[in-house]
GROMACS .gro file of C-alpha atoms in nm:
model
  287
    1MET     CA    1   9.157  12.722  10.472
    2LEU     CA    2   9.122  12.443  10.712
    3PHE     CA    3   9.412  12.424  10.977
    4GLY     CA    4   9.619  12.622  10.748
    5VAL     CA    5   9.581  12.412  10.435
    6PRO     CA    6   9.383  12.562  10.123
    7TYR     CA    7   9.056  12.369  10.049
    8ASP     CA    8   9.163  12.302   9.698
    9GLN     CA    9   9.478  12.116   9.808
   10LEU     CA   10   9.292  11.917  10.071
   11ALA     CA   11   9.021  11.820   9.798
   12ILE     CA   12   9.314  11.708   9.561
   13LEU     CA   13   9.481  11.526   9.847
   14ALA     CA   14   9.147  11.357   9.944
   15VAL     CA   15   9.042  11.231   9.604
   16GLY     CA   16   9.405  11.103   9.536
   17LEU     CA   17   9.419  10.928   9.867
   18LEU     CA   18   9.092  10.738   9.796
   19ALA     CA   19   9.173  10.641   9.463
   20ALA     CA   20   9.518  10.501   9.552
   21GLY     CA   21   9.349  10.329   9.830
   22ALA     CA   22   9.153  10.103   9.603
   23VAL     CA   23   9.453  10.003   9.402
   24THR     CA   24   9.654   9.945   9.703
   25GLY     CA   25   9.390   9.701   9.835
   26ILE     CA   26   9.419   9.498   9.516
   27LEU     CA   27   9.783   9.485   9.503
   28ALA     CA   28   9.782   9.385   9.869
   29GLY     CA   29   9.556   9.080   9.770
   30VAL     CA   30   9.722   8.983   9.453
   31PHE     CA   31  10.074   9.016   9.553
   32GLY     CA   32  10.068   8.955   9.930
   33VAL     CA   33  10.223   9.286  10.017
   34GLY     CA   34  10.085   9.557  10.232
   35GLY     CA   35  10.069   9.796   9.933
   36GLY     CA   36  10.348  10.025  10.055
   37ALA     CA   37  10.528  10.003   9.704
   38VAL     CA   38  10.235  10.192   9.557
   39ILE     CA   39  10.148  10.389   9.876
   40VAL     CA   40  10.496  10.547   9.915
   41PRO     CA   41  10.521  10.685   9.567
   42VAL     CA   42  10.169  10.817   9.564
   43LEU     CA   43  10.194  10.980   9.889
   44TYR     CA   44  10.507  11.142   9.804
   45GLU     CA   45  10.369  11.315   9.506
   46LEU     CA   46  10.041  11.411   9.705
   47PHE     CA   47  10.247  11.569   9.999
   48GLY     CA   48  10.433  11.775   9.755
   49VAL     CA   49  10.112  11.923   9.635
   50VAL     CA   50  10.028  12.043  10.004
   51GLY     CA   51  10.378  12.172  10.049
   52VAL     CA   52  10.549  11.907  10.262
   53PRO     CA   53  10.924  12.000  10.254
   54VAL     CA   54  11.144  11.749  10.058
   55GLU     CA   55  11.344  11.654  10.385
   56LEU     CA   56  11.023  11.539  10.557
   57ARG     CA   57  10.829  11.402  10.262
   58MET     CA   58  11.000  11.073  10.242
   59PRO     CA   59  10.996  10.955  10.597
   60LEU     CA   60  10.628  11.083  10.640
   61CYS     CA   61  10.545  10.869  10.342
   62VAL     CA   62  10.696  10.563  10.498
   63GLY     CA   63  10.566  10.599  10.819
   64THR     CA   64  10.213  10.669  10.697
   65SER     CA   65  10.241  10.353  10.464
   66LEU     CA   66  10.324  10.151  10.745
   67ALA     CA   67   9.998  10.273  10.953
   68ILE     CA   68   9.794  10.226  10.632
   69ILE     CA   69   9.923   9.863  10.592
   70ILE     CA   70   9.775   9.765  10.944
   71PRO     CA   71   9.410   9.692  10.845
   72THR     CA   72   9.496   9.622  10.456
   73SER     CA   73   9.750   9.345  10.571
   74ILE     CA   74   9.503   9.198  10.821
   75ARG     CA   75   9.245   9.186  10.569
   76SER     CA   76   9.459   9.029  10.314
   77PHE     CA   77   9.605   8.759  10.564
   78GLN     CA   78   9.244   8.646  10.678
   79ALA     CA   79   9.150   8.599  10.303
   80HIS     CA   80   9.491   8.394  10.221
   81ARG     CA   81   9.438   8.199  10.552
   82ALA     CA   82   9.100   8.108  10.465
   83LYS     CA   83   9.216   7.936  10.145
   84GLY     CA   84   9.460   7.729  10.368
   85ALA     CA   85   9.769   7.871  10.185
   86VAL     CA   86   9.944   8.041  10.490
   87ASP     CA   87  10.241   7.849  10.647
   88MET     CA   88  10.199   7.958  11.012
   89ASP     CA   89  10.514   7.765  11.114
   90ILE     CA   90  10.721   8.015  10.900
   91LEU     CA   91  10.536   8.324  11.042
   92LYS     CA   92  10.586   8.199  11.406
   93ALA     CA   93  10.972   8.159  11.350
   94TRP     CA   94  11.003   8.508  11.191
   95ALA     CA   95  10.774   8.675  11.439
   96VAL     CA   96  11.039   8.784  11.704
   97PRO     CA   97  11.331   8.870  11.454
   98VAL     CA   98  11.107   9.065  11.215
   99ILE     CA   99  10.981   9.278  11.503
  100VAL     CA  100  11.318   9.348  11.637
  101GLY     CA  101  11.440   9.464  11.278
  102VAL     CA  102  11.128   9.680  11.258
  103ILE     CA  103  11.246   9.861  11.576
  104VAL     CA  104  11.593   9.886  11.466
  105GLY     CA  105  11.458  10.039  11.119
  106SER     CA  106  11.256  10.286  11.307
  107LEU     CA  107  11.552  10.402  11.514
  108ILE     CA  108  11.761  10.447  11.182
  109ALA     CA  109  11.459  10.655  11.046
  110ARG     CA  110  11.484  10.914  11.318
  111TYR     CA  111  11.831  11.004  11.193
  112ALA     CA  112  11.864  10.900  10.820
  113PRO     CA  113  11.827  11.139  10.527
  114PRO     CA  114  11.549  11.075  10.281
  115GLY     CA  115  11.796  10.936  10.015
  116VAL     CA  116  11.846  10.639  10.239
  117PHE     CA  117  11.467  10.535  10.217
  118LYS     CA  118  11.479  10.568   9.846
  119ALA     CA  119  11.799  10.367   9.800
  120VAL     CA  120  11.668  10.081  10.002
  121PHE     CA  121  11.340  10.089   9.790
  122VAL     CA  122  11.525  10.074   9.462
  123LEU     CA  123  11.769   9.789   9.591
  124VAL     CA  124  11.490   9.560   9.719
  125ALA     CA  125  11.227   9.641   9.424
  126GLY     CA  126  11.513   9.606   9.162
  127LEU     CA  127  11.626   9.264   9.288
  128SER     CA  128  11.283   9.125   9.302
  129ALA     CA  129  11.165   9.265   8.960
  130TRP     CA  130  11.492   9.121   8.796
  131ARG     CA  131  11.442   8.778   8.957
  132LEU     CA  132  11.056   8.768   8.845
  133LEU     CA  133  11.096   8.902   8.503
  134THR     CA  134  11.401   8.700   8.384
  135GLY     CA  135  11.241   8.393   8.553
  136LYS     CA  136  11.584   8.322   8.712
  137GLU     CA  137  11.520   8.159   9.052
  138LEU     CA  138  11.748   8.215   9.356
  139ASN     CA  139  11.822   7.854   9.485
  140PHE     CA  140  11.923   7.818   9.851
  141GLY     CA  141  11.801   7.449   9.873
  142THR     CA  142  11.477   7.305   9.969
  143GLY     CA  143  11.298   7.358  10.297
  144MET     CA  144  11.333   7.690  10.504
  145PRO     CA  145  11.686   7.753  10.678
  146GLY     CA  146  11.750   7.655  11.035
  147PRO     CA  147  11.680   7.859  11.351
  148THR     CA  148  11.978   8.094  11.296
  149GLY     CA  149  11.900   8.163  10.933
  150MET     CA  150  11.539   8.235  11.029
  151VAL     CA  151  11.641   8.489  11.272
  152VAL     CA  152  11.906   8.653  11.036
  153SER     CA  153  11.657   8.648  10.742
  154GLY     CA  154  11.370   8.789  10.973
  155GLY     CA  155  11.566   9.060  11.123
  156ILE     CA  156  11.677   9.169  10.754
  157ILE     CA  157  11.323   9.182  10.633
  158GLY     CA  158  11.221   9.384  10.939
  159VAL     CA  159  11.483   9.632  10.891
  160LEU     CA  160  11.440   9.688  10.533
  161SER     CA  161  11.061   9.681  10.532
  162SER     CA  162  11.041   9.953  10.782
  163LEU     CA  163  11.273  10.169  10.597
  164MET     CA  164  11.059  10.122  10.286
  165GLY     CA  165  10.722  10.123  10.450
  166ILE     CA  166  10.610   9.804  10.301
  167GLY     CA  167  10.461   9.499  10.476
  168GLY     CA  168  10.753   9.277  10.391
  169GLY     CA  169  10.582   9.089  10.092
  170GLN     CA  170  10.871   9.168   9.840
  171LEU     CA  171  11.136   9.033  10.066
  172GLY     CA  172  10.931   8.729  10.215
  173ASN     CA  173  10.843   8.610   9.871
  174LEU     CA  174  11.211   8.622   9.758
  175VAL     CA  175  11.339   8.443  10.060
  176MET     CA  176  11.059   8.176  10.055
  177MET     CA  177  11.087   8.111   9.680
  178ALA     CA  178  11.464   8.081   9.698
  179TYR     CA  179  11.379   7.802   9.923
  180GLY     CA  180  11.158   7.630   9.704
  181ARG     CA  181  10.814   7.752   9.800
  182SER     CA  182  10.564   7.807   9.528
  183ILE     CA  183  10.463   8.159   9.439
  184HIS     CA  184  10.112   8.114   9.556
  185ASN     CA  185  10.231   7.988   9.904
  186ALA     CA  186  10.511   8.257   9.933
  187VAL     CA  187  10.247   8.541   9.864
  188ALA     CA  188   9.997   8.402  10.097
  189THR     CA  189  10.231   8.355  10.393
  190SER     CA  190  10.396   8.690  10.309
  191SER     CA  191  10.061   8.854  10.360
  192GLY     CA  192  10.110   8.769  10.741
  193LEU     CA  193  10.442   8.962  10.749
  194GLY     CA  194  10.249   9.288  10.690
  195VAL     CA  195  10.072   9.227  11.044
  196LEU     CA  196  10.414   9.177  11.215
  197ILE     CA  197  10.569   9.474  11.056
  198SER     CA  198  10.311   9.742  11.010
  199ILE     CA  199  10.217   9.781  11.376
  200PRO     CA  200  10.551   9.843  11.551
  201GLY     CA  201  10.663  10.010  11.251
  202ALA     CA  202  10.376  10.281  11.265
  203LEU     CA  203  10.448  10.332  11.621
  204GLY     CA  204  10.827  10.359  11.551
  205PHE     CA  205  10.783  10.640  11.289
  206ILE     CA  206  10.547  10.814  11.531
  207TYR     CA  207  10.832  10.831  11.767
  208ALA     CA  208  11.097  10.901  11.499
  209GLY     CA  209  10.905  11.210  11.354
  210TRP     CA  210  10.770  11.339  11.692
  211PRO     CA  211  11.024  11.629  11.725
  212LYS     CA  212  10.961  11.747  11.357
  213ALA     CA  213  10.631  11.907  11.431
  214ALA     CA  214  10.817  12.164  11.663
  215GLU     CA  215  11.080  12.215  11.409
  216PHE     CA  216  10.870  12.299  11.128
  217PRO     CA  217  10.573  12.484  11.283
  218ASN     CA  218  10.468  12.644  10.961
  219VAL     CA  219  10.402  12.298  10.773
  220ALA     CA  220  10.042  12.228  10.855
  221ALA     CA  221  10.069  11.859  10.707
  222ILE     CA  222  10.292  11.748  11.000
  223GLN     CA  223  10.101  11.915  11.268
  224PHE     CA  224   9.823  11.758  11.487
  225PRO     CA  225   9.552  11.671  11.380
  226PHE     CA  226   9.686  11.618  11.021
  227ALA     CA  227   9.987  11.397  11.161
  228LEU     CA  228  10.143  11.239  11.448
  229GLY     CA  229  10.511  11.226  11.394
  230TYR     CA  230  10.583  11.059  11.064
  231VAL     CA  231  10.212  10.942  11.031
  232SER     CA  232   9.981  11.130  10.856
  233LEU     CA  233   9.637  11.084  11.006
  234ILE     CA  234   9.444  11.208  10.692
  235GLY     CA  235   9.634  10.967  10.475
  236PHE     CA  236   9.568  10.684  10.698
  237LEU     CA  237   9.202  10.765  10.733
  238LEU     CA  238   9.130  10.816  10.373
  239PHE     CA  239   9.317  10.506  10.258
  240ILE     CA  240   9.153  10.269  10.482
  241PRO     CA  241   8.783  10.253  10.340
  242THR     CA  242   8.883  10.173   9.976
  243SER     CA  243   9.189   9.954  10.042
  244MET     CA  244   9.004   9.718  10.286
  245TRP     CA  245   8.702   9.694  10.043
  246THR     CA  246   8.921   9.592   9.752
  247ALA     CA  247   9.174   9.355   9.930
  248PRO     CA  248   8.969   9.049   9.909
  249LEU     CA  249   8.916   9.102   9.541
  250GLY     CA  250   9.290   9.097   9.486
  251ALA     CA  251   9.322   8.780   9.689
  252ARG     CA  252   9.070   8.602   9.471
  253LEU     CA  253   9.233   8.711   9.165
  254ALA     CA  254   9.579   8.576   9.301
  255HIS     CA  255   9.452   8.248   9.326
  256SER     CA  256   9.295   8.248   8.980
  257LEU     CA  257   9.610   8.343   8.800
  258PRO     CA  258   9.875   8.087   8.680
  259LYS     CA  259  10.222   8.098   8.834
  260ARG     CA  260  10.404   8.286   8.538
  261LYS     CA  261  10.142   8.539   8.500
  262LEU     CA  262  10.147   8.619   8.873
  263GLU     CA  263  10.524   8.643   8.851
  264LEU     CA  264  10.535   8.865   8.536
  265SER     CA  265  10.261   9.098   8.691
  266PHE     CA  266  10.456   9.137   9.009
  267GLY     CA  267  10.786   9.190   8.827
  268ILE     CA  268  10.646   9.463   8.629
  269PHE     CA  269  10.488   9.626   8.908
  270LEU     CA  270  10.819   9.645   9.117
  271LEU     CA  271  11.010   9.760   8.788
  272ILE     CA  272  10.802  10.057   8.759
  273VAL     CA  273  10.830  10.148   9.127
  274CYS     CA  274  11.219  10.088   9.116
  275LEU     CA  275  11.242  10.322   8.809
  276ARG     CA  276  11.037  10.596   8.962
  277PHE     CA  277  11.275  10.606   9.272
  278VAL     CA  278  11.581  10.590   9.056
  279TRP     CA  279  11.472  10.898   8.876
  280ASP     CA  280  11.404  11.067   9.194
  281LEU     CA  281  11.760  10.995   9.327
  282VAL     CA  282  11.919  11.106   9.002
  283THR     CA  283  11.710  11.432   8.998
  284ARG     CA  284  11.706  11.518   9.361
  285GLY     CA  285  11.985  11.335   9.520
  286ALA     CA  286  11.963  11.264   9.904
  287ALA     CA  287  11.687  11.518   9.926
   0.00000   0.00000   0.00000
């Protein structure tokens, strides 16, 4: 036993986190996402192995995902920016409203039932998967919206991304491509959203989950040194090495793929995640 957790459970958790970290880094580079869409469902299963109650598991996964996304997104953003594919004007226009949206989402997370996180995940992943797999483009015109549109869209991206535990890639891609941006430009620019979302998001989930350690004193996985609020420190530390190592590989792969292949790959990936959480909502309800 280590801090109340059996060694065999810790070994399963450690191996699972290292393997998932490698996959997450590749996805972050290929799709311009922080990897949260794979981190959250993987952590959900792994935390179940170590006895985290259902009512705590989903927010703990989301908060941990946001923390993990911090270095992964920075590495992915740097790789895409080095190729000259990031539109910094869009990122600057979105910066403040995205961060405000993340703060609002973190406040919601303090009181929302786990089913809210799952429903948001399914809604956004399902919409994105449908568009990419069918090839039907949303068309809002050419050129990004004006200042009001950027504030509104940025705020929505911030709120939903913080509740999903993602770096904003899915939503950023959706908006930018609807305004005529190419998939490669959207993916590269969206990688920068992860930096804007993950840092305040992780801090917000530490705040949101801070009282839970006292409410569940027998759950070792949410007690220090294993966690701070809704951020699992062991999850954060074990994801980092492999995810940072593989993120540049994913970025190189993204720039070598043709447009339609990248769209189909992204769509299939999101559909799998969406179906997984639909099943969970059906079988577990709001828990």
